[in-house]
mmCIF file of C-alpha atoms in Angstrom:
data_model
loop_
_atom_site.group_PDB
_atom_site.id
_atom_site.type_symbol
_atom_site.label_atom_id
_atom_site.label_comp_id
_atom_site.label_asym_id
_atom_site.label_seq_id
_atom_site.Cartn_x
_atom_site.Cartn_y
_atom_site.Cartn_z
ATOM 1 C CA GLU A 1 -26.362 100.296 131.887
ATOM 2 C CA LYS A 2 -27.451 97.309 132.523
ATOM 3 C CA VAL A 3 -30.978 98.022 131.252
ATOM 4 C CA ALA A 4 -29.303 99.395 128.141
ATOM 5 C CA GLU A 5 -27.459 95.889 127.910
ATOM 6 C CA LEU A 6 -30.464 94.041 128.525
ATOM 7 C CA ASN A 7 -32.131 95.714 125.981
ATOM 8 C CA SER A 8 -29.421 95.528 123.670
ATOM 9 C CA VAL A 9 -28.896 91.729 124.326
ATOM 10 C CA GLN A 10 -32.879 91.409 124.091
ATOM 11 C CA GLU A 11 -32.484 93.156 120.797
ATOM 12 C CA ALA A 12 -29.821 90.878 119.251
ATOM 13 C CA LEU A 13 -31.767 88.219 120.875
ATOM 14 C CA ALA A 14 -34.758 89.525 119.276
ATOM 15 C CA VAL A 15 -32.393 89.724 116.071
ATOM 16 C CA LEU A 16 -31.086 86.512 116.841
ATOM 17 C CA ALA A 17 -34.785 85.002 117.123
ATOM 18 C CA ALA A 18 -35.840 86.499 113.494
ATOM 19 C CA GLN A 19 -32.944 85.328 112.169
ATOM 20 C CA CYS A 20 -33.614 82.023 113.299
ATOM 21 C CA GLU A 21 -36.907 82.083 112.619
ATOM 22 C CA ASP A 22 -35.979 83.209 109.092
ATOM 23 C CA LEU A 23 -33.323 80.346 109.141
ATOM 24 C CA LYS A 24 -36.186 77.692 109.759
ATOM 25 C CA LEU A 25 -38.232 78.994 107.252
ATOM 26 C CA GLN A 26 -35.149 78.942 104.722
ATOM 27 C CA LEU A 27 -34.960 75.613 105.907
ATOM 28 C CA ASP A 28 -38.327 74.627 105.534
ATOM 29 C CA VAL A 29 -38.098 75.564 102.344
ATOM 30 C CA ALA A 30 -34.629 73.658 101.594
ATOM 31 C CA VAL A 31 -36.319 70.778 102.731
ATOM 32 C CA GLU A 32 -39.255 71.058 100.798
ATOM 33 C CA GLU A 33 -37.308 71.598 97.497
ATOM 34 C CA ARG A 34 -35.176 68.671 98.377
ATOM 35 C CA ASP A 35 -38.389 66.692 99.121
ATOM 36 C CA PHE A 36 -39.827 68.051 95.607
ATOM 37 C CA LEU A 37 -36.338 67.578 93.740
ATOM 38 C CA ARG A 38 -36.070 64.274 95.451
ATOM 39 C CA GLN A 39 -39.559 62.896 94.157
ATOM 40 C CA SER A 40 -38.607 64.488 90.735
ATOM 41 C CA VAL A 41 -34.975 62.292 90.568
ATOM 42 C CA GLU A 42 -36.996 59.740 91.564
ATOM 43 C CA GLN A 43 -40.186 60.177 89.278
ATOM 44 C CA ALA A 44 -36.816 60.693 87.207
ATOM 45 C CA GLN A 45 -35.210 57.154 87.908
ATOM 46 C CA VAL A 46 -38.608 55.777 87.348
ATOM 47 C CA ARG A 47 -38.910 57.347 83.463
ATOM 48 C CA GLU A 48 -35.332 56.300 82.844
ATOM 49 C CA ASP A 49 -36.377 52.583 84.325
ATOM 50 C CA GLU A 50 -39.117 52.513 81.653
ATOM 51 C CA MET A 51 -37.383 54.101 78.995
ATOM 52 C CA ILE A 52 -34.489 51.334 79.314
ATOM 53 C CA GLN A 53 -37.560 48.902 79.444
ATOM 54 C CA GLU A 54 -39.181 50.093 76.232
ATOM 55 C CA ALA A 55 -35.628 50.698 74.318
ATOM 56 C CA GLU A 56 -35.343 46.914 75.973
ATOM 57 C CA GLU A 57 -38.139 45.441 74.241
ATOM 58 C CA ALA A 58 -37.627 47.912 71.215
ATOM 59 C CA HIS A 59 -34.623 45.920 70.810
ATOM 60 C CA LYS A 60 -36.426 42.957 71.024
ATOM 61 C CA LYS A 61 -38.866 44.116 68.739
ATOM 62 C CA GLU A 62 -36.336 44.771 66.038
ATOM 63 C CA VAL A 63 -34.388 41.361 67.079
ATOM 64 C CA ASP A 64 -37.926 39.948 66.482
ATOM 65 C CA LEU A 65 -38.649 41.435 63.430
ATOM 66 C CA SER A 66 -34.865 41.072 61.648
ATOM 67 C CA GLY A 67 -35.724 37.290 61.699
ATOM 68 C CA GLU A 68 -39.377 37.617 60.647
ATOM 69 C CA LEU A 69 -37.267 40.020 57.882
ATOM 70 C CA ALA A 70 -35.133 37.010 57.474
ATOM 71 C CA VAL A 71 -37.494 34.537 56.997
ATOM 72 C CA ALA A 72 -39.324 36.367 54.286
ATOM 73 C CA ARG A 73 -36.589 37.338 52.125
ATOM 74 C CA GLU A 74 -35.815 33.368 52.656
ATOM 75 C CA THR A 75 -39.395 32.849 51.687
ATOM 76 C CA GLU A 76 -39.037 35.110 48.970
ATOM 77 C CA ALA A 77 -36.028 33.848 47.374
ATOM 78 C CA ASN A 78 -37.472 30.140 47.263
ATOM 79 C CA LEU A 79 -40.736 31.508 45.592
ATOM 80 C CA LEU A 80 -38.870 33.230 43.053
ATOM 81 C CA ALA A 81 -36.659 30.173 42.465
ATOM 82 C CA ALA A 82 -39.761 28.404 42.523
ATOM 83 C CA LEU A 83 -41.153 31.009 40.005
ATOM 84 C CA THR A 84 -38.411 30.848 37.661
ATOM 85 C CA ALA A 85 -38.586 27.025 37.811
ATOM 86 C CA LEU A 86 -42.086 27.105 37.058
ATOM 87 C CA LYS A 87 -41.469 29.480 34.393
ATOM 88 C CA ALA A 88 -38.502 27.804 32.263
ATOM 89 C CA GLN A 89 -40.729 24.389 32.844
ATOM 90 C CA SER A 90 -43.752 26.208 31.167
ATOM 91 C CA GLU A 91 -41.529 27.568 28.715
ATOM 92 C CA GLN A 92 -40.115 23.959 28.126
ATOM 93 C CA GLU A 93 -43.807 22.604 27.826
ATOM 94 C CA ASP A 94 -44.650 25.331 25.424
ATOM 95 C CA ARG A 95 -41.498 24.524 23.150
ATOM 96 C CA ARG A 96 -42.713 20.920 23.792
ATOM 97 C CA LYS A 97 -46.327 21.635 22.706
ATOM 98 C CA ARG A 98 -44.985 23.923 19.504
ATOM 99 C CA ASP A 99 -42.677 20.875 18.343
ATOM 100 C CA ARG A 100 -45.445 18.657 18.207
ATOM 101 C CA LEU A 101 -47.892 20.998 16.908
ATOM 102 C CA GLU A 102 -44.946 21.577 13.893
ATOM 103 C CA ARG A 103 -44.908 17.803 13.567
ATOM 104 C CA HIS A 104 -48.381 16.839 13.351
ATOM 105 C CA SER A 105 -48.514 19.743 10.493
ATOM 106 C CA ALA A 106 -45.999 17.892 8.907
ATOM 107 C CA GLU A 107 -47.856 14.769 9.029
ATOM 108 C CA LEU A 108 -50.780 15.723 8.309
ATOM 109 C CA ASN A 109 -49.000 17.509 5.072
ATOM 110 C CA GLN A 110 -47.558 14.685 4.242
ATOM 111 C CA LEU A 111 -50.728 12.505 4.540
ATOM 112 C CA SER A 112 -52.450 15.584 2.618
ATOM 113 C CA ALA A 113 -49.854 15.237 -0.611
ATOM 114 C CA ALA A 114 -50.242 11.461 0.017
ATOM 115 C CA MET A 115 -53.724 11.660 -0.330
ATOM 116 C CA GLN A 116 -53.293 14.012 -3.221
ATOM 117 C CA GLN A 117 -51.288 11.308 -4.780
ATOM 118 C CA LEU A 118 -53.465 8.607 -4.510
ATOM 119 C CA SER A 119 -56.015 10.643 -5.898
ATOM 120 C CA GLU A 120 -54.147 10.913 -8.599
ATOM 121 C CA GLU A 121 -52.985 7.577 -9.249
ATOM 122 C CA LYS A 122 -56.817 6.877 -8.758
ATOM 123 C CA SER A 123 -57.424 9.143 -11.257
ATOM 124 C CA LEU A 124 -54.936 7.605 -13.698
ATOM 125 C CA LEU A 125 -56.379 3.740 -12.374
ATOM 126 C CA GLU A 126 -59.809 4.832 -13.462
ATOM 127 C CA ARG A 127 -59.020 6.230 -16.980
ATOM 128 C CA GLN A 128 -57.050 3.590 -17.433
ATOM 129 C CA LEU A 129 -59.670 0.999 -16.427
ATOM 130 C CA GLU A 130 -62.100 2.994 -18.693
ATOM 131 C CA ASP A 131 -59.651 2.652 -21.749
ATOM 132 C CA ARG A 132 -59.312 -0.956 -20.984
ATOM 133 C CA ALA A 133 -62.581 -1.369 -20.887
ATOM 134 C CA ILE A 134 -63.129 0.921 -24.223
ATOM 135 C CA HIS A 135 -60.237 -1.551 -25.894
ATOM 136 C CA ALA A 136 -62.351 -5.149 -23.915
ATOM 137 C CA ALA A 137 -65.763 -3.766 -25.993
ATOM 138 C CA LYS A 138 -63.505 -3.272 -28.942
ATOM 139 C CA VAL A 139 -61.771 -6.642 -28.921
ATOM 140 C CA VAL A 140 -65.133 -8.170 -27.993
ATOM 141 C CA GLU A 141 -66.633 -6.680 -30.902
ATOM 142 C CA GLU A 142 -63.699 -7.560 -32.886
ATOM 143 C CA LEU A 143 -64.147 -11.171 -31.587
ATOM 144 C CA GLU A 144 -67.592 -11.493 -32.840
ATOM 145 C CA ARG A 145 -67.051 -10.298 -36.130
ATOM 146 C CA VAL A 146 -64.050 -12.563 -36.441
ATOM 147 C CA ARG A 147 -66.752 -15.034 -35.013
ATOM 148 C CA ARG A 148 -69.121 -14.262 -37.686
ATOM 149 C CA ASP A 149 -66.706 -14.062 -40.187
ATOM 150 C CA ALA A 150 -65.493 -17.843 -39.541
ATOM 151 C CA ASP A 151 -69.173 -18.871 -39.032
ATOM 152 C CA ASP A 152 -69.262 -17.368 -42.610
ATOM 153 C CA TYR A 153 -66.280 -18.991 -43.969
ATOM 154 C CA LYS A 154 -67.774 -22.260 -42.290
ATOM 155 C CA SER A 155 -70.602 -22.176 -43.806
ATOM 156 C CA GLN A 156 -69.257 -20.972 -47.059
ATOM 157 C CA MET A 157 -66.810 -24.133 -46.452
ATOM 158 C CA ASN A 158 -69.636 -26.674 -46.065
ATOM 159 C CA ASP A 159 -71.546 -25.298 -48.752
ATOM 160 C CA LEU A 160 -68.215 -25.225 -51.365
ATOM 161 C CA GLN A 161 -67.553 -29.332 -49.919
ATOM 162 C CA SER A 162 -71.139 -29.935 -50.449
ATOM 163 C CA SER A 163 -71.221 -28.801 -53.840
ATOM 164 C CA MET A 164 -68.008 -30.752 -54.247
ATOM 165 C CA LYS A 165 -69.294 -33.798 -53.151
ATOM 166 C CA ASN A 166 -72.578 -33.433 -55.285
ATOM 167 C CA GLU A 167 -70.210 -32.675 -57.903
ATOM 168 C CA MET A 168 -68.220 -35.540 -57.701
ATOM 169 C CA GLY A 169 -71.160 -38.017 -56.470
#
């Protein structure tokens, strides 16, 4: 009976030893899984830290870009204002040039009209001068005829006086 009990206890011990061995293997697997999970958690934590750092860097870049964008918009507004001012100045200069050209054109037209009038007056004066030269030539001719006639009359008078002296004397 004791042998049977002993065998029974040995069998129970063998079963317990097998169970212990099985539990030890399960414990080893559980420890390995725990280590693997711990390592995975640590890697996940590292990755999370990296992602947080990347997010912070991205946010910093976003803030920087936002600042650059604000500067670019301000520069664009300033350039647009300068361009608008230059365009207005150019249009004003074009108007001034156009006005000056119109004034010069009007002055040239006035000068041209004055030159035409002077040309007409010159032609009129030349005709008047020509008419007066012809008239003066006629007057000179008439004066010479009158002189000749006067000389003739003088000569006739002298002849008459001589003849009267001769008759009286």
